[in-house]
Amino acid sequence: MSHADLDQTAKSILTDNDQGGYTIPTKGLYPYQWNWDSVFVALGFATFDQDRAWREIEMLFEGQWRDGMVPHILFRKDDPSYFPGPSVWGTNGGPIPSSGHSQPPVAASVVLDLVRGDRTGQALERATALFPKLMAWHRWYMTYRDPDGLGVIAVIHPWESGRDNLPDWDDALRAVEVRDIEPYERKDTSHVDPAMRPHKEDYDRYLSIVAACRKVGWDPAKVAETCPFFVADPGVTFIFLRANRDLLALAQQLGMGKEADEIRGWIARMESGAKALWNPDIQAHVALDLRTGKQTDGISCASFLAPYAGLTDTATMAAQRAHFDRMASKVRYMMPSYDPEHGCYEALRYWRGPVWAMINYMIARGFAEAGDPARAERLRNDTAALIETSGFAEYFSPESGAGAGGGTFSWTAAIWLTWASPSHVEQAA
Ligand code: DGY
C-alpha cells in the first residue's frame, strides 16, 4: 500500500470507529470510550478535522467524576461483548456509568497541541472551557494517587497504568488475595489469541482489586489507604509530569495566574519525587511498590519517557542512550515494551514485549526535545515500517514485526496520521 493509501485507511479507521463524537479503540475487543485511547485519537482527527478532535476530548470529560477523576472507560451503552462491564465495577461517582479508576493523563498535553496547531479559531474558547476540568483531574491525581506527597504517582490497578500485564506488576499483583469474585467469563480471549493476552491468574486478581475498591465505595481516600495494589508507575508519573508542564503552559496562555502557581508546586514536587523511581543497579527509572517499598528490576518502555517528562540531566540521558542502543541490538523494531534481555520478556504478549505506536510517539518526542533527533527518527521509522508491514494492529512483535492483539486499531491509526506517516512529514516540511 502507498503512503497515501495508508493515510486514507487510517482516516477510515477513525471514522468507522467513531460512535458520534467519541471513538472506540477497536470493534469487538474494546467497544466503549477509553480514556487515553480517545486522547491520542484526537491527535489523529486533528490532522483532518480539528473540530472533531476537540469533540473527542470534550466527550471524555463529560464522564468526569464529582471528585475530579476522569475514568478509564465510559460505558455509554451496554455491550455484552466486553467484560467486566458496569455492574462489576459498581461505581456511582459521575454522570455516565464508568469504571472506577483512571488512566494515563495525556489530555492536557494534547489540548496544548490542539491550541498550538489551531486552524479553527475556536481553540482558546474550547481550551478555556476544558481548563478547570483538567485542573480538577490533575488535583485529584496529586491528592489521591500521591497521598503522602512523595512526588510519584501510584496506580491502584494494572489497568490504571494502561500497561496491564507489564512484568513490573507481577510481584505486587501476586500479593493480591483472590477474593470476593463471582464466577466469570472473559470476553477478551474470544476476540484475540489468548497467547497475546494476560493469564487467568492475572484476571482473577484484576477482579479482586475491583471488588476491594467497590467495597469502599470507590472513595479515593479510602482506596489510597486500603487498596491491595498501590504501585508508583514511571509511565503515569512521567506522562503526568509532562502533562503538568503542558497544563502550566496553557494556564499561562489563558492568564490563569493562581492555577499556574499551584501547577508549579506540583511540578517541583514531582521533579524531586522522580528520584525515588531511579534504580541505581540498572541505571533506569522503574516501578516502586508503595506498600512494600520495593523497586522493580526491569526496564520498560516507560523508563524511556524520562526525557518526555523533561528529566534530561546528563546522567539520565547517558543511561537512556546506552539502554536504547543495547535494546536496539537485540530486536529489529524499537521500542519493546519490556527489556528483551529480561527473563519476563515475551515478544507477543501484550505489555510484556510488544511495540506500541503511541508509546514510540511519546518517547520520540522526548528524545527529539532533548536534542537526540537520531533516536527519535529511529522510533518514527520503525513505527512506520511496522504499520506498512502489518497494518493498524493494536501492537507489534519487536522481533518479526507481526501485528498482534486487536486489528483496525484507532490509536495506531491516529499515531500514523499525526506522526509516523511519511506523507505527514513531507507535508510538514
Ligand atoms: C482490557 O479490558 O484489557 C483493558 O485493557 C482494561 O482497560
PDB file of C-alpha atoms and ligand atoms in Angstrom, residues 29-30 34 36-37 72-73 82-84 89 99 101-103 157-160 162-164 186 188 197-198 203 206 350-351 356 394, ligand 1:
ATOM      1  CA  LEU A  29     -12.427  -6.186  21.949  1.00  0.00           C
ATOM      2  CA  TYR A  30     -12.947  -2.616  23.231  1.00  0.00           C
ATOM      3  CA  TRP A  34     -11.322   4.521  26.697  1.00  0.00           C
ATOM      4  CA  TRP A  36      -6.052   7.656  26.803  1.00  0.00           C
ATOM      5  CA  ASP A  37      -7.121   5.972  23.573  1.00  0.00           C
ATOM      6  CA  HIS A  72     -10.577   4.886  32.183  1.00  0.00           C
ATOM      7  CA  ILE A  73     -13.750   3.570  30.495  1.00  0.00           C
ATOM      8  CA  TYR A  82     -16.966  -6.712  26.895  1.00  0.00           C
ATOM      9  CA  PHE A  83     -16.143  -7.933  30.377  1.00  0.00           C
ATOM     10  CA  PRO A  84     -16.043  -6.510  33.064  1.00  0.00           C
ATOM     11  CA  TRP A  89     -17.453  -2.013  38.654  1.00  0.00           C
ATOM     12  CA  SER A  99     -15.032   2.083  35.513  1.00  0.00           C
ATOM     13  CA  HIS A 101     -10.156   4.317  38.236  1.00  0.00           C
ATOM     14  CA  SER A 102      -8.330   6.486  35.737  1.00  0.00           C
ATOM     15  CA  GLN A 103      -5.724   6.017  33.001  1.00  0.00           C
ATOM     16  CA  HIS A 157      -4.776  -1.319  39.370  1.00  0.00           C
ATOM     17  CA  PRO A 158      -2.616  -2.528  36.467  1.00  0.00           C
ATOM     18  CA  TRP A 159      -5.406  -1.268  34.187  1.00  0.00           C
ATOM     19  CA  GLU A 160      -4.914   2.249  35.569  1.00  0.00           C
ATOM     20  CA  GLY A 162      -2.708   1.389  30.736  1.00  0.00           C
ATOM     21  CA  ARG A 163       0.035  -1.255  30.592  1.00  0.00           C
ATOM     22  CA  ASP A 164      -1.984  -4.101  32.011  1.00  0.00           C
ATOM     23  CA  ARG A 186     -13.635 -13.457  29.937  1.00  0.00           C
ATOM     24  CA  ASP A 188     -11.106 -10.634  25.504  1.00  0.00           C
ATOM     25  CA  ARG A 197      -3.403 -11.586  26.396  1.00  0.00           C
ATOM     26  CA  PRO A 198      -2.957 -11.689  30.195  1.00  0.00           C
ATOM     27  CA  TYR A 203      -7.578 -11.671  35.627  1.00  0.00           C
ATOM     28  CA  TYR A 206      -7.628  -7.730  38.407  1.00  0.00           C
ATOM     29  CA  TYR A 350       0.527  -7.515  25.253  1.00  0.00           C
ATOM     30  CA  TRP A 351       2.730  -5.383  27.559  1.00  0.00           C
ATOM     31  CA  TRP A 356       3.096   0.165  20.835  1.00  0.00           C
ATOM     32  CA  GLU A 394      -3.006  -2.902  18.421  1.00  0.00           C
TER      33      GLU A 394
HETATM   34  C1  DGY B   1      -8.855  -4.650  28.982  1.00  0.00           C
HETATM   35  O1  DGY B   1     -10.023  -4.946  29.165  1.00  0.00           O
HETATM   36  O2  DGY B   1      -7.988  -5.410  28.558  1.00  0.00           O
HETATM   37  C2  DGY B   1      -8.434  -3.272  29.161  1.00  0.00           C
HETATM   38  O3  DGY B   1      -7.093  -3.095  28.888  1.00  0.00           O
HETATM   39  C3  DGY B   1      -8.777  -2.724  30.503  1.00  0.00           C
HETATM   40  O4  DGY B   1      -8.639  -1.360  30.356  1.00  0.00           O
END
